[in-house]
Tab-separated table of C-alpha atoms in Angstrom:
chain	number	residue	atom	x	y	z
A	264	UNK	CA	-24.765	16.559	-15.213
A	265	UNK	CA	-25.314	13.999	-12.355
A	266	UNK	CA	-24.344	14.396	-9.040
A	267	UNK	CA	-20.816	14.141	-7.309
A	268	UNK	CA	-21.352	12.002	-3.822
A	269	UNK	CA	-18.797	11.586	-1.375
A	270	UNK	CA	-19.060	9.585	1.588
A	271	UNK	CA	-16.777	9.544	4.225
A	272	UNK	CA	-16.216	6.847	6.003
A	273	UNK	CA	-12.999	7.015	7.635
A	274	UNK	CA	-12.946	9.426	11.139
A	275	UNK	CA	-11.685	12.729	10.465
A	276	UNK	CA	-8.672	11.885	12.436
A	277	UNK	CA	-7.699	8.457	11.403
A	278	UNK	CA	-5.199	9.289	8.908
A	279	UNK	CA	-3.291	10.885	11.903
A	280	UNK	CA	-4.043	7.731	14.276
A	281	UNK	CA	-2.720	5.353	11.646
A	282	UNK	CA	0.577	7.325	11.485
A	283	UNK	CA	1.043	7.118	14.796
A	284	UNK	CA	0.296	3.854	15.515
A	285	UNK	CA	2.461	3.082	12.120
A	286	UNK	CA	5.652	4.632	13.121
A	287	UNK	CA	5.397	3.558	17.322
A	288	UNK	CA	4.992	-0.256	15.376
A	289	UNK	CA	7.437	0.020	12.897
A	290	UNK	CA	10.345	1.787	14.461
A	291	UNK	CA	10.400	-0.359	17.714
A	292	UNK	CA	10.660	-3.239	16.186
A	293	UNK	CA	13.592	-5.594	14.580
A	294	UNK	CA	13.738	-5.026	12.027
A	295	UNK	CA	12.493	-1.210	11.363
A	296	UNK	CA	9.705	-0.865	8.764
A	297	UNK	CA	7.536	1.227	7.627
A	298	UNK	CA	4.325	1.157	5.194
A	299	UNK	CA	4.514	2.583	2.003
A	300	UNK	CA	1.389	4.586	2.063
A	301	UNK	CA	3.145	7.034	4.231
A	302	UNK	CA	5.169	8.423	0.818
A	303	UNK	CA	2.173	9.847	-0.755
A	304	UNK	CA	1.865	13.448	0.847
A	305	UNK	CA	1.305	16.476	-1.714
A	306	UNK	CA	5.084	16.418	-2.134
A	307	UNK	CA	5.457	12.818	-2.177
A	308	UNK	CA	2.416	12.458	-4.924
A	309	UNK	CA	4.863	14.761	-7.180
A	310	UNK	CA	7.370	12.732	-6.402
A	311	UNK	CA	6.173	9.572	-8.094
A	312	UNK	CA	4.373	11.188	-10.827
A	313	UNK	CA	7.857	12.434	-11.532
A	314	UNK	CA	9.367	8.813	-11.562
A	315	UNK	CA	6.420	7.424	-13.374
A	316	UNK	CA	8.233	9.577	-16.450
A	317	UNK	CA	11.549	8.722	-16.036
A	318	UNK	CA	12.884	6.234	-18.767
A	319	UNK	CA	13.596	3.059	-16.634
A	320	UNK	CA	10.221	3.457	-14.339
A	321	UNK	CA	7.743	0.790	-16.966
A	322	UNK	CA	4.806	-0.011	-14.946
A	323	UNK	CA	2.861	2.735	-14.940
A	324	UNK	CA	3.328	2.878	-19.043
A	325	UNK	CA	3.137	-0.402	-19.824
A	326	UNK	CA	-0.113	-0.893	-17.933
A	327	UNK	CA	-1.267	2.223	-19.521
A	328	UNK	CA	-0.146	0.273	-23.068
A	329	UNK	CA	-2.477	-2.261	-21.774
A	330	UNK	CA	-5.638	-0.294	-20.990
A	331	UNK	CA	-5.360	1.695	-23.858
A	332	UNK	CA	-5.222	-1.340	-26.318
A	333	UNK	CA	-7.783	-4.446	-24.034
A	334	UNK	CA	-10.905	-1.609	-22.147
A	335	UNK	CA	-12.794	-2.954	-25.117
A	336	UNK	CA	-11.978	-6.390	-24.874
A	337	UNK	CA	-12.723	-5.756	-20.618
A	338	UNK	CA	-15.876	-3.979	-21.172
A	339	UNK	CA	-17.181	-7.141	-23.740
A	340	UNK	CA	-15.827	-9.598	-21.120
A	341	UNK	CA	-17.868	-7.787	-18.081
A	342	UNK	CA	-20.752	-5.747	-19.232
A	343	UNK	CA	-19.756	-3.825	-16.147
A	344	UNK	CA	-22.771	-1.056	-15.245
A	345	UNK	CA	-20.437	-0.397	-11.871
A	346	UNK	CA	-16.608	0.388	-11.736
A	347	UNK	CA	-15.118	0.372	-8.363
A	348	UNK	CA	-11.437	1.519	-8.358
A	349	UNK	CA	-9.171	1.191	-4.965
A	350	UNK	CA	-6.611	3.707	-4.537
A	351	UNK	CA	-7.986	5.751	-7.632
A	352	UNK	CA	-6.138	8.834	-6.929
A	353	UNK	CA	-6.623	10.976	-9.967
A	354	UNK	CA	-8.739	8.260	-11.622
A	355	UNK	CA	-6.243	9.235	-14.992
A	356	UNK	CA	-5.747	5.368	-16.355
A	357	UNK	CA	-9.373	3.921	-15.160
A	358	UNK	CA	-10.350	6.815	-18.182
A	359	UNK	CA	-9.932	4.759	-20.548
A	360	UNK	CA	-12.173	1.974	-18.967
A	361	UNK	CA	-14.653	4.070	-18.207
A	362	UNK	CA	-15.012	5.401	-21.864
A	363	UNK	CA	-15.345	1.801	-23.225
A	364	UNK	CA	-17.624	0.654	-20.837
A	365	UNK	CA	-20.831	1.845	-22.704
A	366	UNK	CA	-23.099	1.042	-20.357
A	367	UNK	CA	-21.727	2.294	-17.423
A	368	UNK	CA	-24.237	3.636	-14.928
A	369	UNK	CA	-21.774	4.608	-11.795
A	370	UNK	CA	-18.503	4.865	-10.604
A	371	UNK	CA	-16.892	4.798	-7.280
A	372	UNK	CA	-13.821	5.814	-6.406
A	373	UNK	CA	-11.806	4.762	-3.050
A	374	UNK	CA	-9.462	6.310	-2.197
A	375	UNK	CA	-7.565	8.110	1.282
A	376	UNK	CA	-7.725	11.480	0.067
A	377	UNK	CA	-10.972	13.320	-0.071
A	378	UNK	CA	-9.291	16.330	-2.234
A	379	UNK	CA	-8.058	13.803	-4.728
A	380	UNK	CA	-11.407	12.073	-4.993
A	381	UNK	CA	-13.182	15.623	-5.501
A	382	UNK	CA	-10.891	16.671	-7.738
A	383	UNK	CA	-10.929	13.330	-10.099
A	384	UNK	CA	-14.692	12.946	-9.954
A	385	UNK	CA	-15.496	16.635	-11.136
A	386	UNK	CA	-12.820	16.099	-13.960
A	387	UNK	CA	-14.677	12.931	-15.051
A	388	UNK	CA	-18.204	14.326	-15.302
A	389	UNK	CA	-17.150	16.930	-17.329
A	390	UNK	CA	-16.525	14.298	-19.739
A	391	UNK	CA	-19.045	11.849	-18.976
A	392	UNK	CA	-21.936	13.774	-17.642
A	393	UNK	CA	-24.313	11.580	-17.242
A	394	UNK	CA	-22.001	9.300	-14.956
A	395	UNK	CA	-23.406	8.805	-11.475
A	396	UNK	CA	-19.949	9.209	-9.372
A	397	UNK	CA	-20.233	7.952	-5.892
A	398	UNK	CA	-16.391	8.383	-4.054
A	399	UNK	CA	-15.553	6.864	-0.597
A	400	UNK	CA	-13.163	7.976	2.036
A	401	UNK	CA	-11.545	4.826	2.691
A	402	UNK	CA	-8.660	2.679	3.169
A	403	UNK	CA	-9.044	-0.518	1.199
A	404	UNK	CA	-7.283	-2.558	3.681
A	405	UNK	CA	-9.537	-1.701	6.585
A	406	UNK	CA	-12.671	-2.500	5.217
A	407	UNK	CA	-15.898	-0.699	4.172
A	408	UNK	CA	-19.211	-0.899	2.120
A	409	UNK	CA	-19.530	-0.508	-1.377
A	410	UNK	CA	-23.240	1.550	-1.870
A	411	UNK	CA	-25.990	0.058	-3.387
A	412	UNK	CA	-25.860	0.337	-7.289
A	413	UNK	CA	-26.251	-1.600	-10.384
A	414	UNK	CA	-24.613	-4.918	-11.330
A	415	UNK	CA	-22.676	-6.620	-12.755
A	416	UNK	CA	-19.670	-4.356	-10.523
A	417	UNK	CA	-15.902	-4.736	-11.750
A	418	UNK	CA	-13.697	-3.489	-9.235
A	419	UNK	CA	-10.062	-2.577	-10.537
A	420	UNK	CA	-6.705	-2.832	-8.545
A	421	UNK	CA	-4.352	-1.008	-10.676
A	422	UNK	CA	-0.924	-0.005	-10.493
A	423	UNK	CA	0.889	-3.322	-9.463
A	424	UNK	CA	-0.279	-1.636	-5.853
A	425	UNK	CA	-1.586	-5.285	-4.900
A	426	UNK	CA	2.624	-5.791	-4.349
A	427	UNK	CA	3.132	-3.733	-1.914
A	428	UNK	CA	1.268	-5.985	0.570
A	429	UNK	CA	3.105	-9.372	1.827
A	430	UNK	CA	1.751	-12.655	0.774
A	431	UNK	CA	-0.468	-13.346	3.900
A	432	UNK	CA	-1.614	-8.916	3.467
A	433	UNK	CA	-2.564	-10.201	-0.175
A	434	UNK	CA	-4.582	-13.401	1.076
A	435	UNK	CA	-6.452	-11.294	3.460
A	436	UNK	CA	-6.675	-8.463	0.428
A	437	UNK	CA	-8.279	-10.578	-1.578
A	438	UNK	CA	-10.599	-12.625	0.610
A	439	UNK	CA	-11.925	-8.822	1.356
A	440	UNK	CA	-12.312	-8.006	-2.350
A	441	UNK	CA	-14.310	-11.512	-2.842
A	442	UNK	CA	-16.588	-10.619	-0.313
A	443	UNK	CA	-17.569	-6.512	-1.211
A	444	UNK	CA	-18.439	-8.495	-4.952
A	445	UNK	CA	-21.230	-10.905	-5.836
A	446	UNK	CA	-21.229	-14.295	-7.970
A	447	UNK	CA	-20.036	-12.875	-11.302
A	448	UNK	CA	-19.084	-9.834	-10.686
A	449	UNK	CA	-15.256	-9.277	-11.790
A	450	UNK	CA	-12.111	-8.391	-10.353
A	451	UNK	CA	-9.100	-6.115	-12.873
A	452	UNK	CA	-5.987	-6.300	-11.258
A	453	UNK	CA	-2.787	-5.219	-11.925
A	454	UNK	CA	0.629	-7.426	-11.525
A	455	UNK	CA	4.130	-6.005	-12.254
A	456	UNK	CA	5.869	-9.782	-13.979
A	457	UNK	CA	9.038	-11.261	-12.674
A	458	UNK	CA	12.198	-9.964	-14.640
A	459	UNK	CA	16.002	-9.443	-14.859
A	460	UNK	CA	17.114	-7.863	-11.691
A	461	UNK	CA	19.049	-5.164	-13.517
A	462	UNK	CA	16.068	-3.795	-14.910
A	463	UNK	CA	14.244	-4.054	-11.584
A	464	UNK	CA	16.767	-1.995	-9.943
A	465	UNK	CA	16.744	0.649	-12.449
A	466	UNK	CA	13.347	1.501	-12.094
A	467	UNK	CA	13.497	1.909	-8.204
A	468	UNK	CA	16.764	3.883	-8.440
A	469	UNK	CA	16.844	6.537	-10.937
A	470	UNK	CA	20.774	7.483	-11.562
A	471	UNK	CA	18.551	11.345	-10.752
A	472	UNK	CA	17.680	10.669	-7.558
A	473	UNK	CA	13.844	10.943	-7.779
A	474	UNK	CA	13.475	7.454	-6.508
A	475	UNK	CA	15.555	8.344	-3.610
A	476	UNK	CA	13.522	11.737	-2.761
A	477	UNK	CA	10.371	9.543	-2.767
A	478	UNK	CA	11.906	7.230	0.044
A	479	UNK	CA	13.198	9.891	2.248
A	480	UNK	CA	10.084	12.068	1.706
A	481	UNK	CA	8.606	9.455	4.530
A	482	UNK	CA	11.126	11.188	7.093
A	483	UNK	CA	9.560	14.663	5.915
A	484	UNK	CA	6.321	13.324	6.852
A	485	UNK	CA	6.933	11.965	10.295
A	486	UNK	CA	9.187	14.999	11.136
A	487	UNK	CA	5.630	17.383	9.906
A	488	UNK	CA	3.088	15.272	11.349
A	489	UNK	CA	4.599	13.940	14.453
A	490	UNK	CA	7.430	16.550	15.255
A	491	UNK	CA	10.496	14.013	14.496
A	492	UNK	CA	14.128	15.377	14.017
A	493	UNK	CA	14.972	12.805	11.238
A	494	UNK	CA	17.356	14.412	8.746
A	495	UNK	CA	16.636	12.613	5.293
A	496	UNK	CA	20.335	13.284	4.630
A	497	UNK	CA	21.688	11.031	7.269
A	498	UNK	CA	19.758	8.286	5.250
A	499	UNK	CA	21.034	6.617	1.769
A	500	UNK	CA	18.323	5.525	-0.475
A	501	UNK	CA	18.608	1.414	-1.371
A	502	UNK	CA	17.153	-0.594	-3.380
A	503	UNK	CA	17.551	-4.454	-3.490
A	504	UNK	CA	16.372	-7.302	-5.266
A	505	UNK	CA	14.832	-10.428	-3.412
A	506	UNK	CA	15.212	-13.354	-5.276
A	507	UNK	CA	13.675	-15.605	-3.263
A	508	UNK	CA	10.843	-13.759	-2.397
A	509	UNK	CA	10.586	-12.213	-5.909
A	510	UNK	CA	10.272	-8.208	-4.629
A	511	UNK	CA	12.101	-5.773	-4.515
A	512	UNK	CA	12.997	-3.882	-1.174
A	513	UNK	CA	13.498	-0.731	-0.634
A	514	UNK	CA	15.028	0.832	2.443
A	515	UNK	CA	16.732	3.433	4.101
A	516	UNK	CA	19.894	3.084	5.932
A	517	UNK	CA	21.659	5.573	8.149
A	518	UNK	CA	24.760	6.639	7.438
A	519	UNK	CA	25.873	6.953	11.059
A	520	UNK	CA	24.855	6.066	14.245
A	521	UNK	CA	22.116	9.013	15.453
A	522	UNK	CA	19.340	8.988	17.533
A	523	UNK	CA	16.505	10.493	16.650
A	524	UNK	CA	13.496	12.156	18.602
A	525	UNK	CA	9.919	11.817	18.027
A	526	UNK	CA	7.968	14.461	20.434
A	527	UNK	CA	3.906	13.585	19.596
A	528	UNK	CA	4.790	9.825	20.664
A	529	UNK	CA	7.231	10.565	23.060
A	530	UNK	CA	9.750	8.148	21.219
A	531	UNK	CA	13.743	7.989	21.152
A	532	UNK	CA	14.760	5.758	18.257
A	533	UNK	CA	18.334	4.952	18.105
A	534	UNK	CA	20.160	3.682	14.732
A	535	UNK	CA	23.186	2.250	14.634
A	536	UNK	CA	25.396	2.999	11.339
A	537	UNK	CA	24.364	0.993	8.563
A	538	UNK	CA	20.994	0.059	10.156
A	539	UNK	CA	18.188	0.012	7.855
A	540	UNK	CA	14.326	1.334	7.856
A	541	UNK	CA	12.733	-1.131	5.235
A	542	UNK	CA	10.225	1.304	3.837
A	543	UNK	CA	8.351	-0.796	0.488
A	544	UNK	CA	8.115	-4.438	-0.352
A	545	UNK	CA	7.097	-4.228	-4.713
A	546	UNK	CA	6.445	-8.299	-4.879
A	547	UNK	CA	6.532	-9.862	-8.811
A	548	UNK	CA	4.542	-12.350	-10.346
A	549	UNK	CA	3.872	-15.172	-12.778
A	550	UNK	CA	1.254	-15.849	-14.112
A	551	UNK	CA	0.566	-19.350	-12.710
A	552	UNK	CA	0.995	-17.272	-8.589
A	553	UNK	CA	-1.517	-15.170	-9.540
A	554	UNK	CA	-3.850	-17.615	-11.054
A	555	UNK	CA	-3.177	-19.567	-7.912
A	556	UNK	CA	-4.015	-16.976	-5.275
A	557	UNK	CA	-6.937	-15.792	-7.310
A	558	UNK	CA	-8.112	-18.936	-6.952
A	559	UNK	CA	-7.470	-19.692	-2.897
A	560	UNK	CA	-9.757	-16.361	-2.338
A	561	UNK	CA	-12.740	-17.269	-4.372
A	562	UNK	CA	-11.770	-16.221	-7.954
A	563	UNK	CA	-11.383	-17.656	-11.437
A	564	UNK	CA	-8.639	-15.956	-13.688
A	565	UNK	CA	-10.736	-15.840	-16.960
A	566	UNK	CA	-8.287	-13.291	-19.065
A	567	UNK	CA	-4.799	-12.525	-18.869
A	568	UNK	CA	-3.097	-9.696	-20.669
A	569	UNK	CA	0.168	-8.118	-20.961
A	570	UNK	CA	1.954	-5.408	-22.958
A	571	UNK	CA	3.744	-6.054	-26.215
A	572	UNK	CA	7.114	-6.207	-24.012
A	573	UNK	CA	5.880	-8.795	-21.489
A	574	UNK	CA	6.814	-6.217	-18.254
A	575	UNK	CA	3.188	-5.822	-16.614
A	576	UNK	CA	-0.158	-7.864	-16.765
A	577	UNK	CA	-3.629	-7.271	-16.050
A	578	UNK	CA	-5.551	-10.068	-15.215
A	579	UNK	CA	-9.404	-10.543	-15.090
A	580	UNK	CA	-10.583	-12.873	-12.508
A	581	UNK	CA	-14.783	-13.660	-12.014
A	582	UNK	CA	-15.737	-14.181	-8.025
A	583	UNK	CA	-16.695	-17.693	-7.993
């Protein structure tokens, strides 16, 4: 079996300094925000494996749909002997690329979470033991190094993650991505598609409330990591529809006026009633936007796939 490598190239306390530096930012300002990356604790992960189940949440299936029925069609169209994968997590939909690429030589996984990346590569070389899995501690949007190994590389975006980042966040995103990859080398990313806004709304709040957990599990982090006195039930869960952005929102607003205390940053944050903490942006797309700001950062869109319903695409794009 080959080897599992992990390199590490985040400081051991920089998850910690980004919260901090997150919630001093984001709850100072007018209006409050938050990133959405704070969500995914241990609880929070449950949390949206949870929703990815629940009848109205489609992305994560219908991308799945797609994977399942084009990895052959990617693996023809690349000839990739490197997958990189940002935010793998549990690497469980990049499987199915990873078992059609046949000549795959090495995979590396980026992700935050060194337990998640252990965990996902061991799983995989049980399977595919003669993979050469090389994970990094990293946050995509800081920047890092991909290791030396063998082209052509095709680094996958999955999830419809690339809309949680605003438009000028995506730009810089993607001008990054351009630059880790070489002249032919490919880029799989995945888009959640512009729909009805009843639909939309249904999948980011669940008539169960699992949606809603995940929102307010951001309080239970800050009130954990930073000794905060937020009480997630003095916030209602919301979830709105942009339409002239084309994302949805979602947010927390307080139910009351309250102040609450942060201790580790020495922070008083007062909310009046109804004022809101806006905690994801999930932008949509068409397929002519994405072409279009594939295109500004250095890529072609050569393929363009979605499931039978029309909900999600995947999109392969060739660095220029």
């Amino acid at each position: 079996m080959s080897p599992l490598t992990v390199t590490r190239t985040l400081p051991a306390d920089a998850t910690t300094a980004a919260l901090r530096a997150d919630v001093a930012h984001g709850l100072t300002r007018t209006p409050k925000q938050l990133p959405p990356k704070w969500f995914y604790d241990a609880r929070g992960s449950e949390l949206f494996d949870e929703i990815t189940t629940l009848p109205d949440y489609y992305p994560t299936r219908a991308e799945r749909e797609i994977l399942i029925s084009r990895s052959a069609d990617i693996a023809t169209a690349t000839g990739a002997r490197t997958l990189v994968e940002l935010g793998s997590g549990s690497s469980d939909k990049t499987r199915h690329l990873i078992a059609a690429l046949t000549g795959l030589h090495t995979y590396v996984p980026v992700d935050v979470s060194e337990t998640a990346l252990t965990a996902a590569g061991e799983a995989l070389l049980t399977l595919h033991p003669d993979l050469t899995v090389h994970a990094l501690v990293a946050d995509f949007q800081q920047g890092f190094a991909l290791p030396g190994t063998p082209g052509p590389r095709l680094l996958a975006f999955l999830g419809g993650t690339i809309g949680n980042l605003l438009p000028e966040e995506r730009a810089a995103f993607l001008r990054s991505v351009r630059d880790l990859l070489a002249p032919g080398d490919a880029l799989l990313l995945g888009t959640d598609l512009v729909k009805p806004e009843p639909t939309l709304i249904a999948a980011y709040d669940d008539a169960r409330g699992v949606t809603a957990d995940f929102n307010k599990n951001v309080l239970n982090v800050i009130n954990r990591e930073l000794g905060a006195d937020f009480d997630p039930a003095d916030f209602h869960h919301v979830a709105l529809w942009n339409a002239e952005r084309e994302w949805i929102e979602m947010r927390l607003r307080a139910r009351k006026e309250l102040t609450v205390k942060i201790p580790a940053l020495d922070l008083a944050v007062p909310f009046a009633e109804g004022e809101e903490i806006r905690t994801e942006i999930s932008a949509k797309f068409r397929q002519e936007g994405v072409r279009e700001e594939l295109g500004v950062a250095g890529f072609e869109l050569s393929r363009w796939w979605t499931d039978e319903a029309g909900r999600f695409a995947l999109s392969l794009a060739v660095r220029a």
